[in-house]
Coordinates of C-alpha atoms in Angstrom, one line a residue:
Chain N
X802 CA 59.2 221.8 -31.1
X803 CA 58.3 224.0 -34.6
X804 CA 55.8 222.1 -36.6
X805 CA 55.5 223.2 -40.3
X806 CA 51.8 223.4 -41.0
X807 CA 50.5 221.8 -44.9
X808 CA 47.2 222.3 -45.8
X809 CA 46.4 219.7 -48.8
X810 CA 46.3 221.1 -51.8
X811 CA 47.0 219.6 -56.0
X812 CA 50.9 219.8 -55.5
X813 CA 50.4 217.5 -53.5
X814 CA 49.7 215.1 -56.6
X815 CA 53.0 215.5 -57.8
X816 CA 54.5 213.6 -55.2
X817 CA 54.9 210.0 -56.1
X818 CA 53.6 206.9 -54.3
X819 CA 51.6 209.2 -51.7
X820 CA 49.5 207.9 -49.3
X821 CA 45.7 209.4 -48.8
X822 CA 44.6 208.1 -45.5
X823 CA 40.8 208.3 -45.0
X824 CA 39.5 208.3 -41.5
X825 CA 36.5 209.1 -40.1
X826 CA 35.6 210.8 -36.8
X827 CA 32.1 209.7 -35.1
X828 CA 30.4 212.3 -33.5
X829 CA 31.2 212.0 -29.9
X830 CA 29.7 213.4 -26.7
X831 CA 31.2 216.0 -24.7
X832 CA 32.3 213.6 -22.3
X833 CA 34.7 211.8 -24.3
X834 CA 36.6 214.4 -26.3
X835 CA 39.5 214.5 -23.9
X836 CA 39.7 210.6 -25.1
X837 CA 39.3 211.8 -29.1
X838 CA 42.2 214.7 -28.8
X839 CA 44.3 211.8 -27.3
X840 CA 43.5 209.4 -29.7
X841 CA 44.5 212.0 -32.6
X842 CA 47.2 213.1 -30.6
X843 CA 48.5 209.5 -30.8
X844 CA 47.9 209.1 -34.8
X845 CA 49.6 212.0 -35.8
X846 CA 52.6 211.4 -33.5
X847 CA 52.7 208.4 -36.4
X848 CA 51.7 210.0 -39.3
X849 CA 54.2 212.7 -39.0
X850 CA 56.9 209.8 -39.7
X851 CA 55.0 209.0 -42.7
X852 CA 56.7 210.4 -45.9
X853 CA 54.1 211.7 -48.4
X854 CA 51.1 211.1 -46.2
X855 CA 47.6 212.9 -46.5
X856 CA 44.8 212.8 -43.8
X857 CA 41.7 212.6 -45.1
X858 CA 39.6 213.1 -41.6
X859 CA 35.8 213.2 -42.1
X860 CA 33.8 213.9 -39.2
X861 CA 30.0 212.1 -38.8
X862 CA 28.8 215.6 -37.9
X863 CA 26.4 218.6 -39.7
X864 CA 30.1 221.1 -39.6
X865 CA 33.1 221.1 -38.6
X866 CA 34.0 220.3 -35.0
X867 CA 36.4 223.5 -33.6
X868 CA 38.1 221.1 -31.7
X869 CA 39.3 219.2 -34.3
X870 CA 39.6 221.9 -36.8
X871 CA 42.2 223.3 -34.4
X872 CA 43.8 220.2 -33.6
X873 CA 44.3 219.4 -37.2
X874 CA 45.9 223.1 -38.2
X875 CA 48.3 222.7 -35.3
X876 CA 49.1 219.2 -36.1
X877 CA 52.2 219.4 -38.7
X878 CA 50.1 217.0 -41.0
X879 CA 48.8 217.5 -44.3
X880 CA 45.2 217.2 -44.1
X881 CA 41.8 217.9 -45.4
X882 CA 39.0 218.1 -43.2
X883 CA 35.4 217.1 -44.7
X884 CA 32.2 216.5 -42.8
X885 CA 29.3 214.3 -43.3
X886 CA 26.2 213.6 -41.0
X887 CA 24.7 209.9 -40.7
X888 CA 21.8 209.6 -41.7
X889 CA 19.2 209.3 -38.7
X890 CA 18.3 206.0 -39.6
X891 CA 21.2 204.4 -39.9
X892 CA 23.1 206.1 -36.8
X893 CA 24.2 204.1 -33.3
X894 CA 21.6 205.1 -31.1
X895 CA 23.1 205.7 -27.3
X896 CA 23.1 202.4 -25.9
X897 CA 23.2 200.0 -29.1
X898 CA 26.2 197.6 -29.2
X899 CA 28.9 199.2 -31.3
X900 CA 28.3 196.4 -34.0
X901 CA 25.1 197.0 -34.9
X902 CA 25.1 198.5 -37.9
X903 CA 28.1 199.6 -40.4
X904 CA 29.5 203.0 -39.1
X905 CA 31.5 205.3 -41.4
X906 CA 30.1 204.2 -44.8
X907 CA 28.9 207.8 -45.7
X908 CA 32.0 209.4 -44.5
X909 CA 34.5 207.1 -46.2
X910 CA 32.3 207.6 -49.5
X911 CA 32.4 211.0 -48.9
X912 CA 36.4 211.0 -48.7
X913 CA 36.4 209.0 -52.0
X914 CA 34.0 211.5 -53.5
X915 CA 37.0 214.4 -52.1
X916 CA 39.6 212.1 -54.2
X917 CA 37.2 211.5 -57.5
X918 CA 36.8 215.6 -57.5
X919 CA 40.7 215.8 -57.0
X920 CA 41.1 213.3 -59.9
X921 CA 38.5 214.9 -62.4
X922 CA 40.7 218.4 -61.9
X923 CA 44.2 217.1 -62.1
X924 CA 46.1 217.4 -65.1
X925 CA 49.1 216.4 -66.7
X926 CA 52.3 216.2 -64.0
X927 CA 49.5 215.9 -61.3
X928 CA 47.1 213.2 -63.5
X929 CA 49.9 211.2 -63.9
X930 CA 51.0 211.3 -60.1
X931 CA 47.5 210.4 -58.8
X932 CA 48.3 207.0 -60.6
X933 CA 50.6 206.0 -58.4
X934 CA 48.9 206.7 -54.7
X935 CA 47.5 204.6 -52.7
X936 CA 44.1 204.8 -50.3
X937 CA 44.1 203.3 -46.8
X938 CA 41.2 203.6 -45.1
X939 CA 42.6 204.7 -41.1
X940 CA 40.3 204.2 -38.1
X941 CA 41.5 206.3 -35.2
X942 CA 41.6 203.7 -32.6
X943 CA 44.2 201.7 -33.9
X944 CA 47.7 201.6 -33.8
X945 CA 50.1 201.4 -36.7
X946 CA 53.3 200.4 -37.6
X947 CA 56.2 202.5 -39.9
X948 CA 56.8 199.3 -41.9
X949 CA 53.3 199.1 -42.5
X950 CA 53.0 202.5 -44.6
X951 CA 56.0 201.0 -46.8
X952 CA 53.9 197.7 -47.3
X953 CA 50.9 199.1 -48.7
X954 CA 53.2 202.2 -50.7
X955 CA 53.5 199.8 -53.7
X956 CA 50.4 198.8 -54.1
X957 CA 48.8 198.1 -58.0
X958 CA 45.1 197.1 -57.3
X959 CA 44.2 196.2 -53.7
X960 CA 47.0 194.7 -51.3
X961 CA 46.2 192.9 -48.3
X962 CA 48.1 191.9 -44.8
X963 CA 47.5 190.7 -41.2
X964 CA 45.9 192.6 -38.7
X965 CA 46.7 192.0 -35.3
X966 CA 43.5 192.1 -32.3
X967 CA 43.6 193.2 -29.1
X968 CA 41.1 190.4 -27.5
X969 CA 39.3 187.4 -29.4
X970 CA 41.4 186.0 -31.7
X971 CA 45.3 187.0 -31.7
X972 CA 45.1 187.8 -35.8
X973 CA 43.9 187.6 -39.1
X974 CA 45.5 187.3 -42.4
X975 CA 46.0 186.2 -45.6
X976 CA 46.8 182.8 -46.5
X977 CA 49.2 182.8 -49.3
X978 CA 50.2 180.3 -51.8
X979 CA 52.4 180.4 -54.2
X980 CA 52.4 184.0 -54.1
X981 CA 48.5 184.5 -54.4
X982 CA 45.8 185.0 -51.5
X983 CA 43.6 182.0 -51.5
X984 CA 41.5 182.5 -48.2
X985 CA 41.7 184.6 -45.2
X986 CA 42.5 182.9 -41.3
X987 CA 40.1 184.6 -39.6
X988 CA 37.8 183.8 -36.1
X989 CA 34.3 185.2 -37.6
X990 CA 32.5 184.1 -41.1
X991 CA 35.4 183.0 -43.1
X992 CA 32.8 182.8 -46.1
X993 CA 32.5 186.6 -46.7
X994 CA 33.5 187.7 -50.5
X995 CA 36.8 189.9 -48.2
X996 CA 36.7 188.5 -44.9
X997 CA 38.8 191.3 -43.9
X998 CA 39.1 193.9 -41.4
X999 CA 39.0 197.8 -42.6
X1000 CA 42.8 198.1 -41.6
X1001 CA 43.8 194.8 -43.3
X1002 CA 44.0 196.7 -47.1
X1003 CA 44.7 199.5 -49.0
X1004 CA 43.6 200.1 -52.4
X1005 CA 45.7 202.3 -55.5
X1006 CA 43.9 205.5 -56.5
X1007 CA 44.2 204.4 -59.9
X1008 CA 41.5 201.9 -59.3
X1009 CA 38.9 204.0 -57.5
X1010 CA 39.5 206.1 -60.5
X1011 CA 38.4 203.7 -62.9
X1012 CA 35.6 202.6 -60.7
X1013 CA 33.5 205.2 -59.9
X1014 CA 31.0 203.1 -58.9
X1015 CA 32.8 201.2 -55.9
X1016 CA 31.5 202.7 -52.7
X1017 CA 30.6 201.6 -49.4
X1018 CA 27.2 200.0 -48.9
X1019 CA 25.5 201.5 -45.6
X1020 CA 23.2 199.4 -45.9
X1021 CA 25.6 195.8 -46.1
X1022 CA 25.2 193.7 -43.2
X1023 CA 27.5 193.4 -39.8
X1024 CA 31.1 192.6 -41.5
X1025 CA 30.1 192.9 -44.6
X1026 CA 31.1 196.7 -45.3
X1027 CA 34.5 195.8 -46.5
X1028 CA 33.3 193.3 -48.8
X1029 CA 30.7 195.6 -50.1
X1030 CA 33.6 198.1 -51.3
X1031 CA 36.2 195.6 -52.1
X1032 CA 33.9 193.8 -54.5
X1033 CA 33.6 196.5 -57.2
X1034 CA 37.3 196.5 -57.4
X1035 CA 39.1 193.0 -57.3
X1036 CA 38.4 189.5 -57.2
X1037 CA 40.7 187.5 -54.1
X1038 CA 43.1 186.4 -57.4
X1039 CA 44.0 189.7 -57.6
X1040 CA 44.9 190.6 -54.2
X1041 CA 48.6 191.8 -53.9
X1042 CA 49.8 190.2 -50.2
X1043 CA 52.4 191.9 -48.2
X1044 CA 54.1 191.8 -45.0
X1045 CA 56.4 188.6 -46.0
X1046 CA 55.5 185.9 -43.6
X1047 CA 58.6 183.9 -44.0
X1048 CA 59.9 185.7 -41.0
X1049 CA 57.8 185.3 -37.9
X1050 CA 59.3 187.6 -35.7
X1051 CA 58.6 190.1 -38.2
X1052 CA 55.1 188.7 -38.8
X1053 CA 54.4 189.2 -34.8
X1054 CA 55.9 192.7 -35.1
X1055 CA 54.0 194.0 -37.8
X1056 CA 50.9 192.1 -37.1
X1057 CA 51.0 193.0 -33.0
X1058 CA 51.3 196.7 -33.4
X1059 CA 48.2 196.9 -36.2
X1060 CA 44.8 196.2 -35.0
Chain Y
X983 CA 62.0 203.1 -42.8
X984 CA 65.5 203.4 -41.3
X985 CA 65.7 203.9 -37.8
X986 CA 68.7 204.2 -36.3
X987 CA 69.2 202.1 -33.3
X988 CA 71.4 203.7 -30.2
X989 CA 71.7 202.4 -27.1
X990 CA 72.2 204.2 -24.2
X991 CA 75.7 205.6 -23.1
X992 CA 77.6 208.3 -21.4
X993 CA 78.2 210.4 -24.2
X994 CA 74.2 210.5 -23.9
X995 CA 75.4 213.2 -20.9
X996 CA 76.9 215.1 -23.1
X997 CA 74.0 217.0 -24.6
X998 CA 72.5 219.3 -22.3
X999 CA 69.3 219.2 -21.2
X1000 CA 68.6 215.5 -21.8
X1001 CA 65.1 214.0 -21.2
X1002 CA 65.5 210.7 -18.8
X1003 CA 62.0 209.0 -19.0
X1004 CA 61.5 206.5 -16.3
X1005 CA 58.6 204.0 -17.5
X1006 CA 57.5 200.6 -15.6
X1007 CA 56.2 197.6 -17.3
X1008 CA 53.7 195.7 -15.3
X1009 CA 53.9 192.2 -15.9
X1010 CA 51.6 191.1 -18.3
X1011 CA 49.6 188.0 -18.9
X1012 CA 50.5 186.3 -22.5
X1013 CA 47.0 187.0 -23.7
X1014 CA 47.4 190.9 -23.6
X1015 CA 51.0 191.2 -25.3
X1016 CA 49.8 192.3 -28.1
X1017 CA 48.4 195.1 -26.6
X1018 CA 51.5 196.0 -24.6
X1019 CA 53.3 195.9 -27.9
X1020 CA 50.4 198.3 -29.2
X1021 CA 50.9 200.5 -26.4
X1022 CA 54.8 201.0 -26.4
X1023 CA 55.1 201.3 -30.5
X1024 CA 52.3 204.1 -30.2
X1025 CA 54.7 206.0 -27.4
X1026 CA 57.8 205.1 -29.1
X1027 CA 56.6 207.2 -32.1
X1028 CA 55.7 209.8 -30.0
X1029 CA 59.4 209.8 -28.3
X1030 CA 61.4 209.3 -31.8
X1031 CA 60.1 213.6 -32.1
X1032 CA 61.4 214.2 -29.4
X1033 CA 65.6 215.5 -29.0
X1034 CA 67.6 213.9 -26.7
X1035 CA 65.2 211.7 -25.1
X1036 CA 66.7 208.3 -23.3
X1037 CA 63.9 206.1 -22.4
X1038 CA 64.6 203.6 -19.5
X1039 CA 62.5 201.0 -19.3
X1040 CA 62.2 198.8 -15.9
X1041 CA 60.0 195.8 -16.6
X1042 CA 58.3 194.2 -13.3
X1043 CA 59.8 190.7 -14.1
X1044 CA 62.8 188.1 -13.1
X1045 CA 64.6 189.2 -16.3
X1046 CA 64.2 191.0 -19.6
X1047 CA 61.1 190.1 -21.7
X1048 CA 62.3 188.6 -25.2
X1049 CA 59.3 190.6 -26.8
X1050 CA 60.1 193.9 -25.3
X1051 CA 63.5 193.1 -25.5
X1052 CA 63.4 192.8 -29.6
X1053 CA 60.9 195.6 -29.8
X1054 CA 63.5 198.0 -28.1
X1055 CA 65.8 197.1 -30.0
X1056 CA 64.1 197.8 -33.7
X1057 CA 62.2 201.1 -31.9
X1058 CA 65.1 203.7 -32.9
X1059 CA 65.1 204.9 -29.5
X1060 CA 67.9 205.5 -27.4
X1061 CA 66.8 203.5 -24.3
X1062 CA 68.3 201.1 -21.0
X1063 CA 66.0 198.2 -20.5
X1064 CA 66.3 197.2 -16.7
X1065 CA 64.0 194.9 -14.9
X1066 CA 62.9 194.5 -11.2
X1067 CA 60.8 191.8 -10.0
X1068 CA 57.7 193.2 -7.3
X1069 CA 58.2 191.2 -4.2
X1070 CA 55.0 189.1 -3.8
X1071 CA 52.9 190.7 -1.3
X1072 CA 53.0 193.9 -2.8
X1073 CA 51.9 192.4 -6.3
X1074 CA 48.7 193.0 -7.3
X1075 CA 46.9 189.7 -7.1
X1076 CA 44.7 188.3 -10.4
X1077 CA 41.3 190.0 -9.9
X1078 CA 42.4 193.2 -7.5
X1079 CA 40.8 196.0 -8.5
X1080 CA 44.2 197.9 -9.9
X1081 CA 43.8 201.0 -7.2
X1082 CA 44.5 198.4 -4.5
X1083 CA 48.2 199.3 -4.3
X1084 CA 50.7 201.5 -5.1
X1085 CA 52.4 200.0 -8.8
X1086 CA 55.9 200.6 -9.9
X1087 CA 57.6 202.0 -7.0
X1088 CA 60.0 199.3 -6.7
X1089 CA 60.8 200.0 -10.2
X1090 CA 61.0 203.3 -10.8
X1091 CA 63.4 203.2 -7.7
X1092 CA 65.5 201.2 -9.7
X1093 CA 65.2 203.3 -13.0
X1094 CA 66.3 206.0 -9.9
X1095 CA 69.4 203.8 -8.9
X1096 CA 70.8 203.3 -12.4
X1097 CA 70.3 207.1 -13.0
X1098 CA 72.5 207.2 -9.3
X1099 CA 75.1 205.1 -10.6
X1100 CA 75.8 206.9 -13.9
X1101 CA 75.8 209.9 -11.8
X1102 CA 78.7 208.8 -9.5
X1103 CA 80.7 207.3 -12.5
X1104 CA 80.9 210.8 -14.8
X1105 CA 83.3 212.9 -14.6
X1106 CA 84.1 216.3 -16.0
X1107 CA 81.9 217.1 -19.1
X1108 CA 80.0 214.1 -18.6
X1109 CA 79.1 215.4 -15.0
X1110 CA 77.8 218.7 -16.3
X1111 CA 75.7 217.7 -18.8
X1112 CA 73.6 215.6 -15.5
X1113 CA 73.6 219.0 -14.2
X1114 CA 71.1 220.2 -16.9
X1115 CA 69.3 216.6 -17.1
X1116 CA 65.6 216.1 -16.2
X1117 CA 63.7 213.0 -15.2
X1118 CA 60.3 212.1 -16.2
X1119 CA 58.1 209.2 -15.0
X1120 CA 56.3 208.4 -18.3
X1121 CA 53.6 205.6 -17.9
X1122 CA 52.7 203.5 -20.9
X1123 CA 49.0 204.2 -20.9
X1124 CA 49.1 207.9 -20.9
X1125 CA 49.2 210.0 -24.4
X1126 CA 52.2 212.7 -24.5
X1127 CA 51.8 216.0 -26.5
X1128 CA 55.3 217.1 -28.0
X1129 CA 54.6 220.7 -26.3
X1130 CA 55.0 218.7 -23.1
X1131 CA 58.6 217.9 -23.2
X1132 CA 59.7 221.6 -24.1
X1133 CA 58.1 222.7 -21.1
X1134 CA 59.9 220.3 -19.1
X1135 CA 63.3 220.5 -20.4
X1136 CA 64.0 223.5 -18.4
X1137 CA 63.3 222.2 -14.9
X1138 CA 65.4 223.6 -12.2
X1139 CA 63.5 221.8 -9.4
X1140 CA 60.2 219.8 -10.0
X1141 CA 58.5 221.2 -12.5
X1142 CA 54.5 220.9 -12.5
X1143 CA 51.5 221.5 -15.4
X1144 CA 47.9 220.1 -15.8
X1145 CA 47.4 216.8 -16.5
X1146 CA 44.2 215.7 -18.5
X1147 CA 42.0 212.6 -17.7
X1148 CA 39.6 210.4 -19.3
X1149 CA 36.6 210.0 -17.6
X1150 CA 36.0 211.7 -14.2
X1151 CA 37.4 215.0 -14.1
X1152 CA 38.2 216.4 -16.7
X1153 CA 41.6 217.8 -15.7
X1154 CA 43.9 218.1 -12.8
X1155 CA 46.2 221.4 -12.0
X1156 CA 48.2 223.6 -10.2
X1157 CA 46.8 226.8 -9.2
X1158 CA 48.9 229.4 -9.6
X1159 CA 49.6 232.6 -8.1
X1160 CA 51.8 235.6 -9.1
X1161 CA 54.1 232.9 -10.5
X1162 CA 54.0 230.7 -7.6
X1163 CA 52.1 227.3 -7.0
X1164 CA 49.2 227.8 -3.8
X1165 CA 47.4 224.8 -4.3
X1166 CA 45.8 222.3 -7.0
X1167 CA 42.8 221.7 -8.4
X1168 CA 41.9 218.2 -7.8
X1169 CA 38.9 215.7 -7.6
X1170 CA 40.3 213.6 -5.3
X1171 CA 42.2 214.2 -1.8
X1172 CA 43.4 217.5 -2.0
X1173 CA 44.8 217.9 1.2
X1174 CA 47.8 215.3 0.4
X1175 CA 51.4 216.6 0.3
X1176 CA 51.5 216.4 -3.4
X1177 CA 48.1 216.2 -4.8
X1178 CA 49.5 215.2 -8.4
X1179 CA 49.7 212.3 -10.8
X1180 CA 52.8 211.0 -12.0
X1181 CA 52.7 212.3 -15.4
X1182 CA 52.2 215.8 -13.7
X1183 CA 55.6 216.4 -12.9
X1184 CA 59.4 216.3 -13.9
X1185 CA 62.2 216.5 -11.3
X1186 CA 65.7 217.8 -12.7
X1187 CA 68.3 215.1 -12.3
X1188 CA 70.7 217.2 -10.0
X1189 CA 68.0 217.3 -7.3
X1190 CA 67.7 213.3 -7.5
X1191 CA 72.2 213.3 -7.5
X1192 CA 71.7 215.3 -4.6
X1193 CA 69.2 213.8 -2.5
X1194 CA 70.1 209.9 -2.7
X1195 CA 67.6 209.4 0.1
X1196 CA 64.5 210.2 -2.1
X1197 CA 62.8 207.3 -3.4
X1198 CA 59.4 205.8 -3.9
X1199 CA 57.1 204.4 -1.3
X1200 CA 56.2 200.9 -1.9
X1201 CA 54.3 201.6 1.2
X1202 CA 52.8 204.5 0.6
X1203 CA 48.8 204.6 0.4
X1204 CA 46.7 204.9 -2.1
X1205 CA 47.5 207.7 -3.8
X1206 CA 50.5 209.3 -1.9
X1207 CA 52.9 207.2 -3.9
X1208 CA 53.8 210.8 -5.3
X1209 CA 54.2 212.5 -2.2
X1210 CA 56.2 210.1 -1.0
X1211 CA 58.6 210.6 -3.4
X1212 CA 58.4 214.6 -3.8
X1213 CA 58.6 215.2 0.1
X1214 CA 62.4 214.3 0.2
X1215 CA 62.7 217.1 -2.6
X1216 CA 60.8 220.1 -2.5
X1217 CA 58.6 222.0 -0.9
X1218 CA 54.6 223.3 -2.9
X1219 CA 56.8 226.9 -2.5
X1220 CA 59.5 225.8 -4.4
X1221 CA 57.5 224.4 -7.8
X1222 CA 57.9 225.6 -11.2
X1223 CA 54.4 225.7 -12.9
X1224 CA 54.8 225.4 -16.7
X1225 CA 52.1 225.2 -19.8
X1226 CA 50.8 228.8 -19.3
X1227 CA 47.3 229.0 -18.6
X1228 CA 46.6 232.1 -19.6
X1229 CA 45.6 230.9 -23.4
X1230 CA 42.8 228.7 -22.7
X1231 CA 42.9 226.9 -26.1
X1232 CA 46.2 226.4 -25.3
X1233 CA 45.6 225.0 -22.0
X1234 CA 42.8 222.5 -23.6
X1235 CA 45.6 221.0 -26.2
X1236 CA 48.1 220.2 -23.8
X1237 CA 45.8 219.6 -20.9
X1238 CA 44.1 217.1 -23.1
X1239 CA 46.7 215.2 -24.5
X1240 CA 48.3 214.5 -21.8
X1241 CA 46.6 211.6 -19.2

């Protein structure tokens, strides 16, 4: 199988409705490298189906890991490989439950920073193309239906959709009335400013570039990481709901595949 | 994203080197349907990249499950959807450890039976194409590198390759001397007739059609399911090793991605 290798470059931005997926990779112990490559392989097979996709991979590491470097180079995807080490006091210690502290804030902010640098350097047609692009925070342990990327591609500010869950509540979703999101159906702390999973929203690059102060707060309380970012950008009234919920079967298909 | 839906039909067999993937799906409790659809979605994204792939899905069920039926119909893949209920005394009971009894023997045999019926009905060019095809037993909890399907495509009798593992020993693999498999490097009972994982071999359809007695023994001791089938077909000396192990990096990439 011959896969063309393409590195990210400014010409990418000539394409309208490009999707920039920012993914952070936790620092892994050696014993779980097979698991990491497994997850990345599966993701790459999904991403290879998606037109105009740019994968921004940010490792929680002091320098790029050779295994990840080699994987990305062989993947056939358009990618940017970054790294940002989480400060020691914020890192999860071995034995800590995984929900203990927000994870990936520094790495997602590093991805945002890279996009903002690109935005500042862009001129003319490139700059115009940036107006159309969309940013999605895609973690490596999720599964994405291909329809999802088409739903998010046309995002003016922030779009949202249902997210299927494995274990616990079957899904979380926006509740829509008259085409507007009025609240979220979720099993946990529905009174958060944005009670939504990282996988449940996408943001227009235009909004990110025009709001340079918008970033993830690494000190945010558990479950509030998404809110710490979104509150800089939109109100609930501005949200654009995707994945038409009239057809329940379709709803289940999109839903169950994204968690 | 428009995906063309194609049902399996005899014309498939006009293509040389078709790959028939037999996968059995365990009966799932309702609470894990999201997980099943998640795994199937990931697999379908991988399989969509593989030319001439025919997915034979055999459910351990008394009739086809609507969720699986709908998923396959929307997948864009060429597939055949079968079902075969495991006899009660062989089924894993809730609470049994998963290694307790061989799993999927009846379902894999059902897939073999379907292929043999196809073989008996084929004439002329169709029959000739069957000589070229390859059968692989692909479980839904594995990850497959795309190179793997190209390695297995040219199988005369039975081809074998390394399999990466998550947890425990890092991998299992054939040990090759002078181009022949002399033994297997494995962490568990290396004295089995074929100490190899279900994911670690593929069989030419020709060999299956000319050996109608070859089937999986549902009563086989734990770990001997693969041997119960392969011993009808080949000796260790006949095995065709794939995935050139000279280049250790490549070895790791194929390896770590398949488990």
